[in-house]
């Protein structure tokens, strides 16, 4: 609470407390000097009203002090930097993920020769309504090479998020890029698999393409969101891996 506000509240507290405890004494001190010695004092009922007003003032001061002093600062991020937590950090954590701004036709099954990258979380979105809107302000992922990079660029004026029904998050080896996504839709589930590999501009072997860590962290990794366009709305369907394991929803308590 600012020092000036504290000083004002202390002064008002003293005056109102005085009026509540001794309204007659307060009147004599503050107002009696302006009246002649022969002038009668106010009736007792006036002092009673003065006491009630003072008590109400004390209650108001207490409420103001509690509300001002109880305002909590913005919660720091989990990293302890002291900066306020943004919506994207609250949902996805830090560092903020980047968006794979690519439109692609999903495969119906796992491809050969690529690394099955664990899907960490998912979130259903409404791309047409740009909801949640914070996703559209995220930076796009810039691959080390476009060779083998997933899908194609979206149409001019659009982003991959504009037509998506959900996004899935992976944290992958920085040397590698997403090259394929498999999606199998059923009545109650949507199964998703994300497959990475190293860019292959020089005819790498399958083993070299698949030399991608699935547990990379820190500076050796990058967190990305991959927009997925479904054949039907996600609605209440569960999102699972191709093997059937549940994928956590972003922002949900674990």
PDB file of N, CA, C and O in Angstrom, residues 35-106:
ATOM      1  N   UNK A  35     -18.701  28.675  19.073  1.00  0.00           N
ATOM      2  CA  UNK A  35     -19.990  29.054  19.671  1.00  0.00           C
ATOM      3  C   UNK A  35     -19.729  29.825  20.952  1.00  0.00           C
ATOM      4  O   UNK A  35     -18.712  29.633  21.622  1.00  0.00           O
ATOM      5  N   UNK A  36     -20.673  30.665  21.323  1.00  0.00           N
ATOM      6  CA  UNK A  36     -20.532  31.440  22.560  1.00  0.00           C
ATOM      7  C   UNK A  36     -20.692  30.514  23.751  1.00  0.00           C
ATOM      8  O   UNK A  36     -21.272  29.428  23.646  1.00  0.00           O
ATOM      9  N   UNK A  37     -20.159  30.973  24.903  1.00  0.00           N
ATOM     10  CA  UNK A  37     -20.204  30.133  26.108  1.00  0.00           C
ATOM     11  C   UNK A  37     -21.629  29.870  26.562  1.00  0.00           C
ATOM     12  O   UNK A  37     -21.913  28.862  27.204  1.00  0.00           O
ATOM     13  N   UNK A  38     -22.550  30.791  26.246  1.00  0.00           N
ATOM     14  CA  UNK A  38     -23.936  30.626  26.700  1.00  0.00           C
ATOM     15  C   UNK A  38     -24.753  29.760  25.758  1.00  0.00           C
ATOM     16  O   UNK A  38     -25.880  29.374  26.072  1.00  0.00           O
ATOM     17  N   UNK A  39     -24.224  29.456  24.554  1.00  0.00           N
ATOM     18  CA  UNK A  39     -24.977  28.655  23.574  1.00  0.00           C
ATOM     19  C   UNK A  39     -25.067  27.222  24.058  1.00  0.00           C
ATOM     20  O   UNK A  39     -24.102  26.666  24.589  1.00  0.00           O
ATOM     21  N   UNK A  40     -26.233  26.607  23.949  1.00  0.00           N
ATOM     22  CA  UNK A  40     -26.397  25.225  24.419  1.00  0.00           C
ATOM     23  C   UNK A  40     -25.670  24.235  23.494  1.00  0.00           C
ATOM     24  O   UNK A  40     -25.461  24.493  22.319  1.00  0.00           O
ATOM     25  N   UNK A  41     -25.291  23.111  24.065  1.00  0.00           N
ATOM     26  CA  UNK A  41     -24.710  22.045  23.264  1.00  0.00           C
ATOM     27  C   UNK A  41     -25.804  21.344  22.448  1.00  0.00           C
ATOM     28  O   UNK A  41     -26.986  21.440  22.786  1.00  0.00           O
ATOM     29  N   UNK A  42     -25.427  20.628  21.421  1.00  0.00           N
ATOM     30  CA  UNK A  42     -26.424  19.845  20.666  1.00  0.00           C
ATOM     31  C   UNK A  42     -27.112  18.840  21.573  1.00  0.00           C
ATOM     32  O   UNK A  42     -26.558  18.403  22.588  1.00  0.00           O
ATOM     33  N   UNK A  43     -28.289  18.444  21.190  1.00  0.00           N
ATOM     34  CA  UNK A  43     -29.032  17.463  21.962  1.00  0.00           C
ATOM     35  C   UNK A  43     -28.313  16.117  21.959  1.00  0.00           C
ATOM     36  O   UNK A  43     -27.550  15.806  21.035  1.00  0.00           O
ATOM     37  N   UNK A  44     -28.556  15.268  22.979  1.00  0.00           N
ATOM     38  CA  UNK A  44     -27.888  13.960  23.050  1.00  0.00           C
ATOM     39  C   UNK A  44     -28.091  13.114  21.794  1.00  0.00           C
ATOM     40  O   UNK A  44     -27.212  12.344  21.412  1.00  0.00           O
ATOM     41  N   UNK A  45     -29.267  13.252  21.163  1.00  0.00           N
ATOM     42  CA  UNK A  45     -29.517  12.467  19.962  1.00  0.00           C
ATOM     43  C   UNK A  45     -28.535  12.795  18.840  1.00  0.00           C
ATOM     44  O   UNK A  45     -28.183  11.932  18.028  1.00  0.00           O
ATOM     45  N   UNK A  46     -28.104  14.045  18.786  1.00  0.00           N
ATOM     46  CA  UNK A  46     -27.138  14.449  17.753  1.00  0.00           C
ATOM     47  C   UNK A  46     -25.816  13.723  17.970  1.00  0.00           C
ATOM     48  O   UNK A  46     -25.187  13.239  17.014  1.00  0.00           O
ATOM     49  N   UNK A  47     -25.408  13.651  19.246  1.00  0.00           N
ATOM     50  CA  UNK A  47     -24.165  12.925  19.530  1.00  0.00           C
ATOM     51  C   UNK A  47     -24.305  11.437  19.205  1.00  0.00           C
ATOM     52  O   UNK A  47     -23.341  10.777  18.817  1.00  0.00           O
ATOM     53  N   UNK A  48     -25.510  10.890  19.403  1.00  0.00           N
ATOM     54  CA  UNK A  48     -25.728   9.483  19.046  1.00  0.00           C
ATOM     55  C   UNK A  48     -25.565   9.256  17.553  1.00  0.00           C
ATOM     56  O   UNK A  48     -24.968   8.256  17.117  1.00  0.00           O
ATOM     57  N   UNK A  49     -26.111  10.193  16.769  1.00  0.00           N
ATOM     58  CA  UNK A  49     -25.953  10.087  15.312  1.00  0.00           C
ATOM     59  C   UNK A  49     -24.491  10.222  14.924  1.00  0.00           C
ATOM     60  O   UNK A  49     -23.979   9.510  14.062  1.00  0.00           O
ATOM     61  N   UNK A  50     -23.795  11.154  15.602  1.00  0.00           N
ATOM     62  CA  UNK A  50     -22.377  11.352  15.320  1.00  0.00           C
ATOM     63  C   UNK A  50     -21.594  10.071  15.599  1.00  0.00           C
ATOM     64  O   UNK A  50     -20.687   9.698  14.842  1.00  0.00           O
ATOM     65  N   UNK A  51     -21.961   9.375  16.721  1.00  0.00           N
ATOM     66  CA  UNK A  51     -21.268   8.122  17.043  1.00  0.00           C
ATOM     67  C   UNK A  51     -21.537   7.065  15.974  1.00  0.00           C
ATOM     68  O   UNK A  51     -20.623   6.338  15.556  1.00  0.00           O
ATOM     69  N   UNK A  52     -22.793   6.965  15.487  1.00  0.00           N
ATOM     70  CA  UNK A  52     -23.128   5.983  14.446  1.00  0.00           C
ATOM     71  C   UNK A  52     -22.357   6.261  13.153  1.00  0.00           C
ATOM     72  O   UNK A  52     -21.844   5.346  12.505  1.00  0.00           O
ATOM     73  N   UNK A  53     -22.280   7.540  12.783  1.00  0.00           N
ATOM     74  CA  UNK A  53     -21.539   7.905  11.573  1.00  0.00           C
ATOM     75  C   UNK A  53     -20.062   7.547  11.727  1.00  0.00           C
ATOM     76  O   UNK A  53     -19.421   7.044  10.793  1.00  0.00           O
ATOM     77  N   UNK A  54     -19.510   7.770  12.915  1.00  0.00           N
ATOM     78  CA  UNK A  54     -18.106   7.459  13.153  1.00  0.00           C
ATOM     79  C   UNK A  54     -17.857   5.960  13.063  1.00  0.00           C
ATOM     80  O   UNK A  54     -16.852   5.514  12.494  1.00  0.00           O
ATOM     81  N   UNK A  55     -18.766   5.172  13.632  1.00  0.00           N
ATOM     82  CA  UNK A  55     -18.621   3.714  13.558  1.00  0.00           C
ATOM     83  C   UNK A  55     -18.679   3.244  12.102  1.00  0.00           C
ATOM     84  O   UNK A  55     -17.888   2.399  11.676  1.00  0.00           O
ATOM     85  N   UNK A  56     -19.634   3.797  11.321  1.00  0.00           N
ATOM     86  CA  UNK A  56     -19.725   3.447   9.903  1.00  0.00           C
ATOM     87  C   UNK A  56     -18.445   3.833   9.164  1.00  0.00           C
ATOM     88  O   UNK A  56     -17.958   3.102   8.290  1.00  0.00           O
ATOM     89  N   UNK A  57     -17.881   4.996   9.537  1.00  0.00           N
ATOM     90  CA  UNK A  57     -16.625   5.415   8.916  1.00  0.00           C
ATOM     91  C   UNK A  57     -15.488   4.464   9.238  1.00  0.00           C
ATOM     92  O   UNK A  57     -14.653   4.156   8.377  1.00  0.00           O
ATOM     93  N   UNK A  58     -15.441   3.974  10.494  1.00  0.00           N
ATOM     94  CA  UNK A  58     -14.402   3.011  10.868  1.00  0.00           C
ATOM     95  C   UNK A  58     -14.505   1.735  10.040  1.00  0.00           C
ATOM     96  O   UNK A  58     -13.503   1.179   9.578  1.00  0.00           O
ATOM     97  N   UNK A  59     -15.746   1.254   9.869  1.00  0.00           N
ATOM     98  CA  UNK A  59     -15.950   0.032   9.073  1.00  0.00           C
ATOM     99  C   UNK A  59     -15.481   0.247   7.639  1.00  0.00           C
ATOM    100  O   UNK A  59     -14.823  -0.612   7.038  1.00  0.00           O
ATOM    101  N   UNK A  60     -15.822   1.422   7.072  1.00  0.00           N
ATOM    102  CA  UNK A  60     -15.405   1.722   5.697  1.00  0.00           C
ATOM    103  C   UNK A  60     -13.886   1.776   5.576  1.00  0.00           C
ATOM    104  O   UNK A  60     -13.301   1.283   4.610  1.00  0.00           O
ATOM    105  N   UNK A  61     -13.228   2.373   6.576  1.00  0.00           N
ATOM    106  CA  UNK A  61     -11.765   2.464   6.541  1.00  0.00           C
ATOM    107  C   UNK A  61     -11.137   1.072   6.597  1.00  0.00           C
ATOM    108  O   UNK A  61     -10.176   0.779   5.887  1.00  0.00           O
ATOM    109  N   UNK A  62     -11.699   0.220   7.454  1.00  0.00           N
ATOM    110  CA  UNK A  62     -11.177  -1.150   7.554  1.00  0.00           C
ATOM    111  C   UNK A  62     -11.312  -1.875   6.226  1.00  0.00           C
ATOM    112  O   UNK A  62     -10.388  -2.553   5.762  1.00  0.00           O
ATOM    113  N   UNK A  63     -12.482  -1.732   5.578  1.00  0.00           N
ATOM    114  CA  UNK A  63     -12.699  -2.397   4.298  1.00  0.00           C
ATOM    115  C   UNK A  63     -11.744  -1.886   3.233  1.00  0.00           C
ATOM    116  O   UNK A  63     -11.204  -2.663   2.435  1.00  0.00           O
ATOM    117  N   UNK A  64     -11.525  -0.578   3.194  1.00  0.00           N
ATOM    118  CA  UNK A  64     -10.586  -0.004   2.217  1.00  0.00           C
ATOM    119  C   UNK A  64      -9.176  -0.517   2.466  1.00  0.00           C
ATOM    120  O   UNK A  64      -8.441  -0.882   1.533  1.00  0.00           O
ATOM    121  N   UNK A  65      -8.795  -0.560   3.750  1.00  0.00           N
ATOM    122  CA  UNK A  65      -7.452  -1.028   4.081  1.00  0.00           C
ATOM    123  C   UNK A  65      -7.246  -2.487   3.709  1.00  0.00           C
ATOM    124  O   UNK A  65      -6.202  -2.866   3.168  1.00  0.00           O
ATOM    125  N   UNK A  66      -8.276  -3.323   3.954  1.00  0.00           N
ATOM    126  CA  UNK A  66      -8.164  -4.745   3.621  1.00  0.00           C
ATOM    127  C   UNK A  66      -8.078  -4.954   2.121  1.00  0.00           C
ATOM    128  O   UNK A  66      -7.255  -5.719   1.621  1.00  0.00           O
ATOM    129  N   UNK A  67      -8.938  -4.239   1.359  1.00  0.00           N
ATOM    130  CA  UNK A  67      -8.947  -4.426  -0.091  1.00  0.00           C
ATOM    131  C   UNK A  67      -7.664  -3.909  -0.730  1.00  0.00           C
ATOM    132  O   UNK A  67      -7.135  -4.502  -1.672  1.00  0.00           O
ATOM    133  N   UNK A  68      -7.117  -2.809  -0.207  1.00  0.00           N
ATOM    134  CA  UNK A  68      -5.890  -2.252  -0.774  1.00  0.00           C
ATOM    135  C   UNK A  68      -4.676  -3.086  -0.400  1.00  0.00           C
ATOM    136  O   UNK A  68      -3.809  -3.360  -1.225  1.00  0.00           O
ATOM    137  N   UNK A  69      -4.632  -3.482   0.847  1.00  0.00           N
ATOM    138  CA  UNK A  69      -3.480  -4.249   1.299  1.00  0.00           C
ATOM    139  C   UNK A  69      -3.506  -5.686   0.865  1.00  0.00           C
ATOM    140  O   UNK A  69      -2.491  -6.362   0.822  1.00  0.00           O
ATOM    141  N   UNK A  70      -4.713  -6.197   0.504  1.00  0.00           N
ATOM    142  CA  UNK A  70      -4.831  -7.605   0.143  1.00  0.00           C
ATOM    143  C   UNK A  70      -4.715  -7.865  -1.332  1.00  0.00           C
ATOM    144  O   UNK A  70      -4.869  -9.003  -1.764  1.00  0.00           O
ATOM    145  N   UNK A  71      -4.480  -6.835  -2.145  1.00  0.00           N
ATOM    146  CA  UNK A  71      -4.319  -7.058  -3.582  1.00  0.00           C
ATOM    147  C   UNK A  71      -3.046  -7.836  -3.829  1.00  0.00           C
ATOM    148  O   UNK A  71      -1.964  -7.408  -3.464  1.00  0.00           O
ATOM    149  N   UNK A  72      -3.182  -8.995  -4.486  1.00  0.00           N
ATOM    150  CA  UNK A  72      -2.042  -9.856  -4.704  1.00  0.00           C
ATOM    151  C   UNK A  72      -1.355  -9.490  -6.010  1.00  0.00           C
ATOM    152  O   UNK A  72      -2.000  -9.197  -6.997  1.00  0.00           O
ATOM    153  N   UNK A  73      -0.043  -9.525  -6.026  1.00  0.00           N
ATOM    154  CA  UNK A  73       0.672  -9.265  -7.272  1.00  0.00           C
ATOM    155  C   UNK A  73       0.454 -10.398  -8.251  1.00  0.00           C
ATOM    156  O   UNK A  73       0.009 -11.485  -7.875  1.00  0.00           O
ATOM    157  N   UNK A  74       0.753 -10.128  -9.523  1.00  0.00           N
ATOM    158  CA  UNK A  74       0.631 -11.176 -10.537  1.00  0.00           C
ATOM    159  C   UNK A  74       1.512 -12.345 -10.142  1.00  0.00           C
ATOM    160  O   UNK A  74       2.625 -12.177  -9.644  1.00  0.00           O
ATOM    161  N   UNK A  75       1.003 -13.567 -10.351  1.00  0.00           N
ATOM    162  CA  UNK A  75       1.735 -14.751  -9.973  1.00  0.00           C
ATOM    163  C   UNK A  75       2.983 -14.907 -10.827  1.00  0.00           C
ATOM    164  O   UNK A  75       2.939 -14.746 -12.041  1.00  0.00           O
ATOM    165  N   UNK A  76       4.116 -15.226 -10.216  1.00  0.00           N
ATOM    166  CA  UNK A  76       5.328 -15.430 -11.009  1.00  0.00           C
ATOM    167  C   UNK A  76       5.234 -16.712 -11.804  1.00  0.00           C
ATOM    168  O   UNK A  76       4.447 -17.597 -11.482  1.00  0.00           O
ATOM    169  N   UNK A  77       6.020 -16.792 -12.845  1.00  0.00           N
ATOM    170  CA  UNK A  77       6.065 -17.999 -13.658  1.00  0.00           C
ATOM    171  C   UNK A  77       6.747 -19.098 -12.873  1.00  0.00           C
ATOM    172  O   UNK A  77       7.465 -18.849 -11.909  1.00  0.00           O
ATOM    173  N   UNK A  78       6.524 -20.370 -13.248  1.00  0.00           N
ATOM    174  CA  UNK A  78       7.149 -21.470 -12.528  1.00  0.00           C
ATOM    175  C   UNK A  78       8.665 -21.351 -12.453  1.00  0.00           C
ATOM    176  O   UNK A  78       9.296 -21.874 -11.557  1.00  0.00           O
ATOM    177  N   UNK A  79       9.278 -20.658 -13.414  1.00  0.00           N
ATOM    178  CA  UNK A  79      10.732 -20.515 -13.395  1.00  0.00           C
ATOM    179  C   UNK A  79      11.225 -19.547 -12.346  1.00  0.00           C
ATOM    180  O   UNK A  79      12.424 -19.401 -12.150  1.00  0.00           O
ATOM    181  N   UNK A  80      10.292 -18.823 -11.685  1.00  0.00           N
ATOM    182  CA  UNK A  80      10.689 -17.931 -10.613  1.00  0.00           C
ATOM    183  C   UNK A  80      11.264 -16.620 -11.103  1.00  0.00           C
ATOM    184  O   UNK A  80      12.025 -15.976 -10.391  1.00  0.00           O
ATOM    185  N   UNK A  81      10.923 -16.181 -12.310  1.00  0.00           N
ATOM    186  CA  UNK A  81      11.487 -14.934 -12.815  1.00  0.00           C
ATOM    187  C   UNK A  81      10.793 -13.726 -12.228  1.00  0.00           C
ATOM    188  O   UNK A  81      11.306 -12.616 -12.307  1.00  0.00           O
ATOM    189  N   UNK A  82       9.593 -13.909 -11.671  1.00  0.00           N
ATOM    190  CA  UNK A  82       8.849 -12.788 -11.129  1.00  0.00           C
ATOM    191  C   UNK A  82       7.967 -12.111 -12.153  1.00  0.00           C
ATOM    192  O   UNK A  82       7.200 -11.224 -11.806  1.00  0.00           O
ATOM    193  N   UNK A  83       8.053 -12.465 -13.428  1.00  0.00           N
ATOM    194  CA  UNK A  83       7.210 -11.864 -14.440  1.00  0.00           C
ATOM    195  C   UNK A  83       5.823 -12.492 -14.394  1.00  0.00           C
ATOM    196  O   UNK A  83       5.682 -13.672 -14.074  1.00  0.00           O
ATOM    197  N   UNK A  84       4.761 -11.727 -14.719  1.00  0.00           N
ATOM    198  CA  UNK A  84       3.421 -12.297 -14.702  1.00  0.00           C
ATOM    199  C   UNK A  84       3.313 -13.449 -15.685  1.00  0.00           C
ATOM    200  O   UNK A  84       3.959 -13.477 -16.728  1.00  0.00           O
ATOM    201  N   UNK A  85       2.470 -14.415 -15.341  1.00  0.00           N
ATOM    202  CA  UNK A  85       2.251 -15.566 -16.193  1.00  0.00           C
ATOM    203  C   UNK A  85       1.204 -15.228 -17.246  1.00  0.00           C
ATOM    204  O   UNK A  85       0.088 -14.860 -16.928  1.00  0.00           O
ATOM    205  N   UNK A  86       1.568 -15.380 -18.522  1.00  0.00           N
ATOM    206  CA  UNK A  86       0.627 -15.128 -19.603  1.00  0.00           C
ATOM    207  C   UNK A  86      -0.284 -16.331 -19.776  1.00  0.00           C
ATOM    208  O   UNK A  86      -0.046 -17.406 -19.213  1.00  0.00           O
ATOM    209  N   UNK A  87      -1.316 -16.172 -20.598  1.00  0.00           N
ATOM    210  CA  UNK A  87      -2.242 -17.267 -20.836  1.00  0.00           C
ATOM    211  C   UNK A  87      -1.534 -18.459 -21.481  1.00  0.00           C
ATOM    212  O   UNK A  87      -1.748 -19.607 -21.100  1.00  0.00           O
ATOM    213  N   UNK A  88      -0.686 -18.194 -22.457  1.00  0.00           N
ATOM    214  CA  UNK A  88       0.007 -19.295 -23.122  1.00  0.00           C
ATOM    215  C   UNK A  88       0.943 -20.020 -22.163  1.00  0.00           C
ATOM    216  O   UNK A  88       1.053 -21.251 -22.199  1.00  0.00           O
ATOM    217  N   UNK A  89       1.586 -19.285 -21.249  1.00  0.00           N
ATOM    218  CA  UNK A  89       2.461 -19.925 -20.272  1.00  0.00           C
ATOM    219  C   UNK A  89       1.657 -20.714 -19.250  1.00  0.00           C
ATOM    220  O   UNK A  89       2.091 -21.772 -18.787  1.00  0.00           O
ATOM    221  N   UNK A  90       0.469 -20.211 -18.902  1.00  0.00           N
ATOM    222  CA  UNK A  90      -0.368 -20.936 -17.954  1.00  0.00           C
ATOM    223  C   UNK A  90      -0.827 -22.261 -18.543  1.00  0.00           C
ATOM    224  O   UNK A  90      -0.885 -23.279 -17.841  1.00  0.00           O
ATOM    225  N   UNK A  91      -1.150 -22.264 -19.831  1.00  0.00           N
ATOM    226  CA  UNK A  91      -1.680 -23.469 -20.469  1.00  0.00           C
ATOM    227  C   UNK A  91      -0.572 -24.428 -20.878  1.00  0.00           C
ATOM    228  O   UNK A  91      -0.667 -25.640 -20.684  1.00  0.00           O
ATOM    229  N   UNK A  92       0.519 -23.864 -21.464  1.00  0.00           N
ATOM    230  CA  UNK A  92       1.546 -24.715 -22.064  1.00  0.00           C
ATOM    231  C   UNK A  92       2.861 -24.731 -21.306  1.00  0.00           C
ATOM    232  O   UNK A  92       3.739 -25.535 -21.626  1.00  0.00           O
ATOM    233  N   UNK A  93       3.036 -23.837 -20.333  1.00  0.00           N
ATOM    234  CA  UNK A  93       4.298 -23.783 -19.617  1.00  0.00           C
ATOM    235  C   UNK A  93       5.347 -22.991 -20.383  1.00  0.00           C
ATOM    236  O   UNK A  93       5.052 -22.332 -21.380  1.00  0.00           O
ATOM    237  N   UNK A  94       6.585 -23.069 -19.913  1.00  0.00           N
ATOM    238  CA  UNK A  94       7.688 -22.359 -20.545  1.00  0.00           C
ATOM    239  C   UNK A  94       8.759 -23.353 -20.964  1.00  0.00           C
ATOM    240  O   UNK A  94       8.927 -24.374 -20.321  1.00  0.00           O
ATOM    241  N   UNK A  95       9.480 -23.051 -22.036  1.00  0.00           N
ATOM    242  CA  UNK A  95       9.320 -21.881 -22.909  1.00  0.00           C
ATOM    243  C   UNK A  95       8.053 -21.987 -23.753  1.00  0.00           C
ATOM    244  O   UNK A  95       7.510 -23.079 -23.950  1.00  0.00           O
ATOM    245  N   UNK A  96       7.585 -20.837 -24.242  1.00  0.00           N
ATOM    246  CA  UNK A  96       6.386 -20.852 -25.056  1.00  0.00           C
ATOM    247  C   UNK A  96       6.613 -21.677 -26.320  1.00  0.00           C
ATOM    248  O   UNK A  96       7.660 -21.581 -26.956  1.00  0.00           O
ATOM    249  N   UNK A  97       5.639 -22.480 -26.710  1.00  0.00           N
ATOM    250  CA  UNK A  97       5.809 -23.279 -27.927  1.00  0.00           C
ATOM    251  C   UNK A  97       5.705 -22.415 -29.178  1.00  0.00           C
ATOM    252  O   UNK A  97       5.186 -21.299 -29.143  1.00  0.00           O
ATOM    253  N   UNK A  98       6.214 -22.953 -30.278  1.00  0.00           N
ATOM    254  CA  UNK A  98       6.091 -22.324 -31.588  1.00  0.00           C
ATOM    255  C   UNK A  98       5.103 -23.125 -32.428  1.00  0.00           C
ATOM    256  O   UNK A  98       4.881 -24.304 -32.173  1.00  0.00           O
ATOM    257  N   UNK A  99       4.515 -22.469 -33.410  1.00  0.00           N
ATOM    258  CA  UNK A  99       3.488 -23.107 -34.228  1.00  0.00           C
ATOM    259  C   UNK A  99       4.086 -23.623 -35.533  1.00  0.00           C
ATOM    260  O   UNK A  99       4.796 -22.892 -36.226  1.00  0.00           O
ATOM    261  N   UNK A 100       3.802 -24.887 -35.844  1.00  0.00           N
ATOM    262  CA  UNK A 100       4.169 -25.453 -37.139  1.00  0.00           C
ATOM    263  C   UNK A 100       3.105 -24.989 -38.142  1.00  0.00           C
ATOM    264  O   UNK A 100       2.023 -25.558 -38.224  1.00  0.00           O
ATOM    265  N   UNK A 101       3.418 -23.933 -38.857  1.00  0.00           N
ATOM    266  CA  UNK A 101       2.434 -23.306 -39.737  1.00  0.00           C
ATOM    267  C   UNK A 101       2.396 -24.019 -41.094  1.00  0.00           C
ATOM    268  O   UNK A 101       2.761 -23.473 -42.131  1.00  0.00           O
ATOM    269  N   UNK A 102       1.907 -25.260 -41.052  1.00  0.00           N
ATOM    270  CA  UNK A 102       1.858 -26.085 -42.254  1.00  0.00           C
ATOM    271  C   UNK A 102       0.513 -26.799 -42.350  1.00  0.00           C
ATOM    272  O   UNK A 102      -0.053 -27.243 -41.348  1.00  0.00           O
ATOM    273  N   UNK A 103       0.033 -26.899 -43.580  1.00  0.00           N
ATOM    274  CA  UNK A 103      -1.200 -27.630 -43.867  1.00  0.00           C
ATOM    275  C   UNK A 103      -0.807 -28.970 -44.470  1.00  0.00           C
ATOM    276  O   UNK A 103       0.020 -29.030 -45.384  1.00  0.00           O
ATOM    277  N   UNK A 104      -1.397 -30.047 -43.979  1.00  0.00           N
ATOM    278  CA  UNK A 104      -0.982 -31.372 -44.434  1.00  0.00           C
ATOM    279  C   UNK A 104      -2.178 -32.331 -44.472  1.00  0.00           C
ATOM    280  O   UNK A 104      -3.199 -32.104 -43.820  1.00  0.00           O
ATOM    281  N   UNK A 105      -2.018 -33.390 -45.245  1.00  0.00           N
ATOM    282  CA  UNK A 105      -2.998 -34.478 -45.276  1.00  0.00           C
ATOM    283  C   UNK A 105      -2.510 -35.544 -44.301  1.00  0.00           C
ATOM    284  O   UNK A 105      -1.440 -36.137 -44.511  1.00  0.00           O
ATOM    285  N   UNK A 106      -3.224 -35.822 -43.225  1.00  0.00           N
ATOM    286  CA  UNK A 106      -2.745 -36.799 -42.243  1.00  0.00           C
ATOM    287  C   UNK A 106      -2.731 -38.216 -42.808  1.00  0.00           C
ATOM    288  O   UNK A 106      -3.567 -38.579 -43.643  1.00  0.00           O
TER     289      UNK A 106
END
